[in-house]
Amino acid sequence: MTVADWKNTIDQLSAMGGRDVQFIGGEPTLYPHICELIEHAHGAGLGIEVFSNLTHIRDELWETFTACDVKLATSYYSDSAEDHDTVTRLRGSHKRTRANIQKALGLNIPLRGGVIAVNQGQRVHEAARDLATLGVEEVGGDRTREFGRASQGATPTIGDLCGHCAHEKCAVGPTGDVWPCVLGRFLTIGNVRETPLADIWGGARMARVTADITAVHGDGAQSCTPPQFLPMCGPCQPCVPSVGHCDPKEAGTGAETATIGAPA
């Protein structure tokens, strides 16, 4: 996807009546044109969230975040630097993430945190409390899902999705492929470089994928807890026991949110 392709996709989402766009990755802040895309989405009237590990935020990004009313989201694994860095496999990541959480809040940038239970004995309760102590008002949680690196080579299945896929959202990957969510990359619905987004959203392939997900999960948007990286939450229970926090909101209708996975 070129920068022009991304801008065209953002414009299509806005024209469809979409309300929000989330930039995720990989690590979206490493994408060289991220500021340009954020500014374009802001100009298109979309709400914007950037899901980042918050380890490398250059000055230009802070300026763009504040100018474009960006919301931030990040993963946080423990109050212990050693524990957190073990999960991220990046020495010093806890210190940088924590410092940038404080900086974002100091700049009055809305920020939500997600605690993912990855390892046995991980200090997830303490992580949630630490985020609250820092001033993060919205803290969610999730378990590790068997996709990508966490799959350890296993074939992905619909059963390990949360069931919210394709409910008021879709994801667009770095080659233009459209998925029902960022974890559902094995369920390609179409490609925005070949077909308009509105046609993909309303097409037969989307209907089949949605039916397949519903057949496994039932009405997933009403009955399960979504992954912590999603900025919306339908009425959900039970909440993730490792964190013990849930603040469900009524989900709207229509294609309201797209997740853009920019290449790192």
Tab-separated table of C-alpha atoms in Angstrom:
chain	number	residue	atom	x	y	z
A	1	MET	CA	0.000	0.000	0.000
A	2	THR	CA	1.321	3.415	-0.959
A	3	VAL	CA	0.562	6.555	1.019
A	4	ALA	CA	-1.968	7.443	-1.693
A	5	ASP	CA	-3.608	4.015	-1.264
A	6	TRP	CA	-3.928	4.554	2.488
A	7	LYS	CA	-5.404	8.018	2.014
A	8	ASN	CA	-7.896	6.682	-0.517
A	9	THR	CA	-8.932	3.948	1.923
A	10	ILE	CA	-9.389	6.514	4.699
A	11	ASP	CA	-11.532	8.643	2.378
A	12	GLN	CA	-13.659	5.613	1.481
A	13	LEU	CA	-14.189	4.800	5.152
A	14	SER	CA	-15.296	8.361	5.828
A	15	ALA	CA	-17.647	8.328	2.823
A	16	MET	CA	-19.237	5.109	4.143
A	17	GLY	CA	-20.135	6.880	7.368
A	18	GLY	CA	-17.271	5.426	9.371
A	19	ARG	CA	-16.548	7.280	12.575
A	20	ASP	CA	-13.160	6.052	13.761
A	21	VAL	CA	-9.876	4.687	12.503
A	22	GLN	CA	-7.232	2.911	14.542
A	23	PHE	CA	-3.593	2.703	13.455
A	24	ILE	CA	-1.998	-0.488	14.720
A	25	GLY	CA	0.892	-2.684	13.590
A	26	GLY	CA	3.497	-4.000	13.958
A	27	GLU	CA	4.424	-0.722	15.543
A	28	PRO	CA	2.620	2.110	13.711
A	29	THR	CA	4.830	4.885	15.103
A	30	LEU	CA	7.768	3.457	13.110
A	31	TYR	CA	5.910	3.895	9.810
A	32	PRO	CA	7.577	6.929	8.164
A	33	HIS	CA	4.307	8.483	6.925
A	34	ILE	CA	2.213	7.959	10.053
A	35	CYS	CA	1.900	11.696	10.795
A	36	GLU	CA	0.691	12.365	7.259
A	37	LEU	CA	-1.959	9.642	7.519
A	38	ILE	CA	-3.132	10.835	10.935
A	39	GLU	CA	-3.509	14.371	9.605
A	40	HIS	CA	-5.434	13.060	6.594
A	41	ALA	CA	-7.796	11.026	8.778
A	42	HIS	CA	-8.336	14.052	11.011
A	43	GLY	CA	-9.163	16.155	7.966
A	44	ALA	CA	-11.655	13.489	6.861
A	45	GLY	CA	-13.511	13.940	10.140
A	46	LEU	CA	-12.576	10.587	11.672
A	47	GLY	CA	-11.795	9.917	15.289
A	48	ILE	CA	-8.273	8.504	15.592
A	49	GLU	CA	-6.614	6.034	17.914
A	50	VAL	CA	-2.996	4.906	17.685
A	51	PHE	CA	-2.182	1.591	19.341
A	52	SER	CA	1.513	1.715	20.178
A	53	ASN	CA	4.014	0.129	22.529
A	54	LEU	CA	5.024	3.744	23.315
A	55	THR	CA	8.727	2.987	23.288
A	56	HIS	CA	9.769	5.333	20.455
A	57	ILE	CA	7.620	8.471	20.184
A	58	ARG	CA	9.480	11.254	18.401
A	59	ASP	CA	8.654	14.930	18.985
A	60	GLU	CA	6.837	15.236	15.648
A	61	LEU	CA	4.420	12.515	16.723
A	62	TRP	CA	3.583	14.200	20.021
A	63	GLU	CA	2.791	17.375	18.081
A	64	THR	CA	0.563	15.461	15.647
A	65	PHE	CA	-1.199	13.609	18.459
A	66	THR	CA	-2.173	16.845	20.177
A	67	ALA	CA	-3.042	18.741	16.983
A	68	CYS	CA	-5.295	15.958	15.645
A	69	ASP	CA	-7.011	14.966	18.916
A	70	VAL	CA	-5.501	11.487	18.766
A	71	LYS	CA	-6.284	8.919	21.435
A	72	LEU	CA	-3.607	6.429	22.434
A	73	ALA	CA	-3.715	2.810	23.540
A	74	THR	CA	-0.908	0.590	24.746
A	75	SER	CA	-0.192	-2.855	26.150
A	76	TYR	CA	1.226	-3.117	29.654
A	77	TYR	CA	2.310	-6.451	31.052
A	78	SER	CA	3.516	-5.865	34.603
A	79	ASP	CA	4.464	-3.298	37.207
A	80	SER	CA	7.847	-5.051	37.250
A	81	ALA	CA	10.316	-3.921	34.590
A	82	GLU	CA	11.874	-7.379	34.437
A	83	ASP	CA	8.477	-9.048	34.051
A	84	HIS	CA	7.320	-6.596	31.362
A	85	ASP	CA	10.587	-6.762	29.411
A	86	THR	CA	10.479	-10.561	29.464
A	87	VAL	CA	7.182	-10.454	27.583
A	88	THR	CA	8.254	-7.773	25.097
A	89	ARG	CA	11.740	-9.279	24.692
A	90	LEU	CA	13.075	-5.734	24.669
A	91	ARG	CA	15.275	-4.547	27.524
A	92	GLY	CA	14.219	-1.124	28.783
A	93	SER	CA	10.772	-1.236	27.166
A	94	HIS	CA	8.947	-0.995	30.506
A	95	LYS	CA	10.813	2.168	31.473
A	96	ARG	CA	10.143	3.854	28.115
A	97	THR	CA	6.499	2.789	27.914
A	98	ARG	CA	5.789	3.928	31.463
A	99	ALA	CA	7.514	7.285	30.894
A	100	ASN	CA	5.532	7.917	27.709
A	101	ILE	CA	2.263	6.988	29.417
A	102	GLN	CA	3.039	9.728	31.921
A	103	LYS	CA	3.969	12.157	29.146
A	104	ALA	CA	0.755	11.463	27.213
A	105	LEU	CA	-1.380	12.033	30.291
A	106	GLY	CA	0.590	15.187	31.059
A	107	LEU	CA	-0.305	16.456	27.569
A	108	ASN	CA	-3.976	15.583	28.207
A	109	ILE	CA	-3.915	12.940	25.473
A	110	PRO	CA	-6.578	10.298	26.210
A	111	LEU	CA	-4.933	6.931	26.807
A	112	ARG	CA	-6.234	3.482	27.619
A	113	GLY	CA	-4.169	0.516	28.708
A	114	GLY	CA	-4.551	-3.188	28.133
A	115	VAL	CA	-3.043	-5.923	30.270
A	116	ILE	CA	-2.493	-9.250	28.493
A	117	ALA	CA	-1.877	-12.394	30.516
A	118	VAL	CA	1.013	-14.099	28.707
A	119	ASN	CA	3.169	-15.963	31.228
A	120	GLN	CA	2.430	-18.058	34.289
A	121	GLY	CA	2.792	-15.953	37.425
A	122	GLN	CA	2.734	-12.674	35.503
A	123	ARG	CA	1.840	-9.695	37.725
A	124	VAL	CA	-1.320	-8.731	35.828
A	125	HIS	CA	-3.265	-7.463	38.851
A	126	GLU	CA	-0.329	-5.291	39.846
A	127	ALA	CA	0.010	-4.053	36.253
A	128	ALA	CA	-3.618	-2.913	36.220
A	129	ARG	CA	-3.200	-1.162	39.568
A	130	ASP	CA	0.011	0.506	38.377
A	131	LEU	CA	-1.769	1.909	35.320
A	132	ALA	CA	-4.540	3.240	37.544
A	133	THR	CA	-1.948	4.830	39.827
A	134	LEU	CA	-0.409	6.577	36.819
A	135	GLY	CA	-3.824	8.052	36.035
A	136	VAL	CA	-4.998	5.720	33.270
A	137	GLU	CA	-8.763	5.610	33.749
A	138	GLU	CA	-9.569	2.899	31.196
A	139	VAL	CA	-7.789	-0.405	31.779
A	140	GLY	CA	-8.841	-3.583	29.994
A	141	GLY	CA	-7.443	-7.072	29.809
A	142	ASP	CA	-7.153	-10.118	27.628
A	143	ARG	CA	-5.498	-13.502	27.397
A	144	THR	CA	-2.943	-14.505	24.782
A	145	ARG	CA	-4.703	-15.559	21.592
A	146	GLU	CA	-3.240	-18.224	19.321
A	147	PHE	CA	-2.284	-16.008	16.404
A	148	GLY	CA	1.004	-14.841	14.943
A	149	ARG	CA	4.011	-15.475	17.178
A	150	ALA	CA	1.752	-16.773	19.959
A	151	SER	CA	0.425	-19.565	17.721
A	152	GLN	CA	3.777	-21.383	17.772
A	153	GLY	CA	3.037	-22.639	14.262
A	154	ALA	CA	-0.521	-23.836	14.910
A	155	THR	CA	-3.152	-23.252	12.218
A	156	PRO	CA	-5.417	-20.328	13.234
A	157	THR	CA	-9.084	-21.074	13.836
A	158	ILE	CA	-12.269	-19.051	14.175
A	159	GLY	CA	-12.693	-20.548	17.633
A	160	ASP	CA	-9.826	-18.520	19.065
A	161	LEU	CA	-11.246	-15.236	17.794
A	162	CYS	CA	-13.340	-13.309	20.293
A	163	GLY	CA	-16.467	-13.205	18.131
A	164	HIS	CA	-16.516	-9.429	17.637
A	165	CYS	CA	-14.892	-9.711	14.199
A	166	ALA	CA	-16.786	-7.856	11.451
A	167	HIS	CA	-19.161	-6.307	14.009
A	168	GLU	CA	-18.944	-2.593	13.102
A	169	LYS	CA	-15.283	-3.021	12.180
A	170	CYS	CA	-12.809	-4.417	9.707
A	171	ALA	CA	-9.031	-4.324	9.326
A	172	VAL	CA	-6.921	-3.306	6.334
A	173	GLY	CA	-3.433	-4.764	6.083
A	174	PRO	CA	-0.235	-3.413	4.497
A	175	THR	CA	-0.928	-5.135	1.155
A	176	GLY	CA	-4.531	-3.894	1.027
A	177	ASP	CA	-6.124	-7.135	2.198
A	178	VAL	CA	-9.290	-6.652	4.247
A	179	TRP	CA	-9.941	-8.877	7.263
A	180	PRO	CA	-12.835	-9.037	9.745
A	181	CYS	CA	-10.367	-7.892	12.439
A	182	VAL	CA	-6.631	-7.545	12.858
A	183	LEU	CA	-6.373	-11.081	14.301
A	184	GLY	CA	-8.502	-12.599	11.532
A	185	ARG	CA	-5.795	-12.382	8.882
A	186	PHE	CA	-6.549	-15.930	7.762
A	187	LEU	CA	-10.042	-14.768	6.694
A	188	THR	CA	-9.308	-12.421	3.790
A	189	ILE	CA	-12.482	-10.730	2.566
A	190	GLY	CA	-11.097	-8.666	-0.306
A	191	ASN	CA	-8.448	-6.122	-1.224
A	192	VAL	CA	-8.937	-2.343	-1.293
A	193	ARG	CA	-6.466	-1.977	-4.163
A	194	GLU	CA	-8.816	-4.049	-6.313
A	195	THR	CA	-12.318	-3.418	-4.942
A	196	PRO	CA	-13.939	-0.394	-3.240
A	197	LEU	CA	-14.193	-0.800	0.527
A	198	ALA	CA	-17.981	-0.345	0.485
A	199	ASP	CA	-18.347	-3.218	-1.995
A	200	ILE	CA	-16.134	-5.443	0.154
A	201	TRP	CA	-18.094	-4.552	3.300
A	202	GLY	CA	-21.440	-5.279	1.654
A	203	GLY	CA	-20.270	-8.225	-0.426
A	204	ALA	CA	-21.029	-11.930	-0.385
A	205	ARG	CA	-17.621	-12.880	1.008
A	206	MET	CA	-18.128	-10.635	4.053
A	207	ALA	CA	-21.565	-12.166	4.609
A	208	ARG	CA	-20.101	-15.693	4.487
A	209	VAL	CA	-17.253	-14.883	6.869
A	210	THR	CA	-19.630	-13.170	9.296
A	211	ALA	CA	-21.937	-16.195	9.176
A	212	ASP	CA	-19.000	-18.547	9.831
A	213	ILE	CA	-17.930	-16.502	12.869
A	214	THR	CA	-21.491	-16.344	14.202
A	215	ALA	CA	-21.872	-20.111	13.750
A	216	VAL	CA	-18.953	-20.630	16.146
A	217	HIS	CA	-19.477	-17.794	18.635
A	218	GLY	CA	-23.158	-16.970	18.381
A	219	ASP	CA	-23.846	-13.266	18.612
A	220	GLY	CA	-20.272	-12.578	19.682
A	221	ALA	CA	-20.695	-8.832	20.062
A	222	GLN	CA	-23.227	-9.496	22.810
A	223	SER	CA	-21.666	-12.412	24.650
A	224	CYS	CA	-17.882	-12.255	24.927
A	225	THR	CA	-15.017	-10.046	25.965
A	226	PRO	CA	-13.195	-8.463	23.014
A	227	PRO	CA	-9.409	-8.277	22.718
A	228	GLN	CA	-7.937	-5.379	24.662
A	229	PHE	CA	-6.650	-3.637	21.527
A	230	LEU	CA	-10.181	-2.889	20.287
A	231	PRO	CA	-11.449	0.585	21.201
A	232	MET	CA	-15.090	-0.493	21.299
A	233	CYS	CA	-16.844	-3.052	23.469
A	234	GLY	CA	-20.317	-4.453	23.183
A	235	PRO	CA	-22.138	-5.603	26.314
A	236	CYS	CA	-19.789	-8.361	27.385
A	237	GLN	CA	-19.370	-10.939	30.081
A	238	PRO	CA	-17.636	-12.541	31.704
A	239	CYS	CA	-14.885	-9.957	32.012
A	240	VAL	CA	-11.296	-11.117	31.834
A	241	PRO	CA	-10.615	-12.624	35.296
A	242	SER	CA	-6.909	-11.784	35.227
A	243	VAL	CA	-7.690	-8.079	35.435
A	244	GLY	CA	-11.186	-8.012	36.868
A	245	HIS	CA	-12.280	-4.847	35.095
A	246	CYS	CA	-14.820	-4.217	32.345
A	247	ASP	CA	-16.546	-1.085	31.155
A	248	PRO	CA	-18.860	-2.265	28.359
A	249	LYS	CA	-20.409	0.225	25.978
A	250	GLU	CA	-23.266	-0.247	23.581
A	251	ALA	CA	-21.899	-0.885	20.111
A	252	GLY	CA	-23.448	1.083	17.263
A	253	THR	CA	-24.455	-0.231	13.876
A	254	GLY	CA	-22.773	-0.140	10.493
A	255	ALA	CA	-19.123	-0.041	9.461
A	256	GLU	CA	-18.019	2.407	12.101
A	257	THR	CA	-14.397	1.525	12.728
A	258	ALA	CA	-11.520	0.378	10.599
A	259	THR	CA	-8.157	-0.786	11.847
A	260	ILE	CA	-5.216	0.077	9.637
A	261	GLY	CA	-2.180	-2.141	10.079
A	262	ALA	CA	0.703	-0.005	8.883
A	263	PRO	CA	3.959	-1.856	8.210
A	264	ALA	CA	6.695	-1.303	10.749
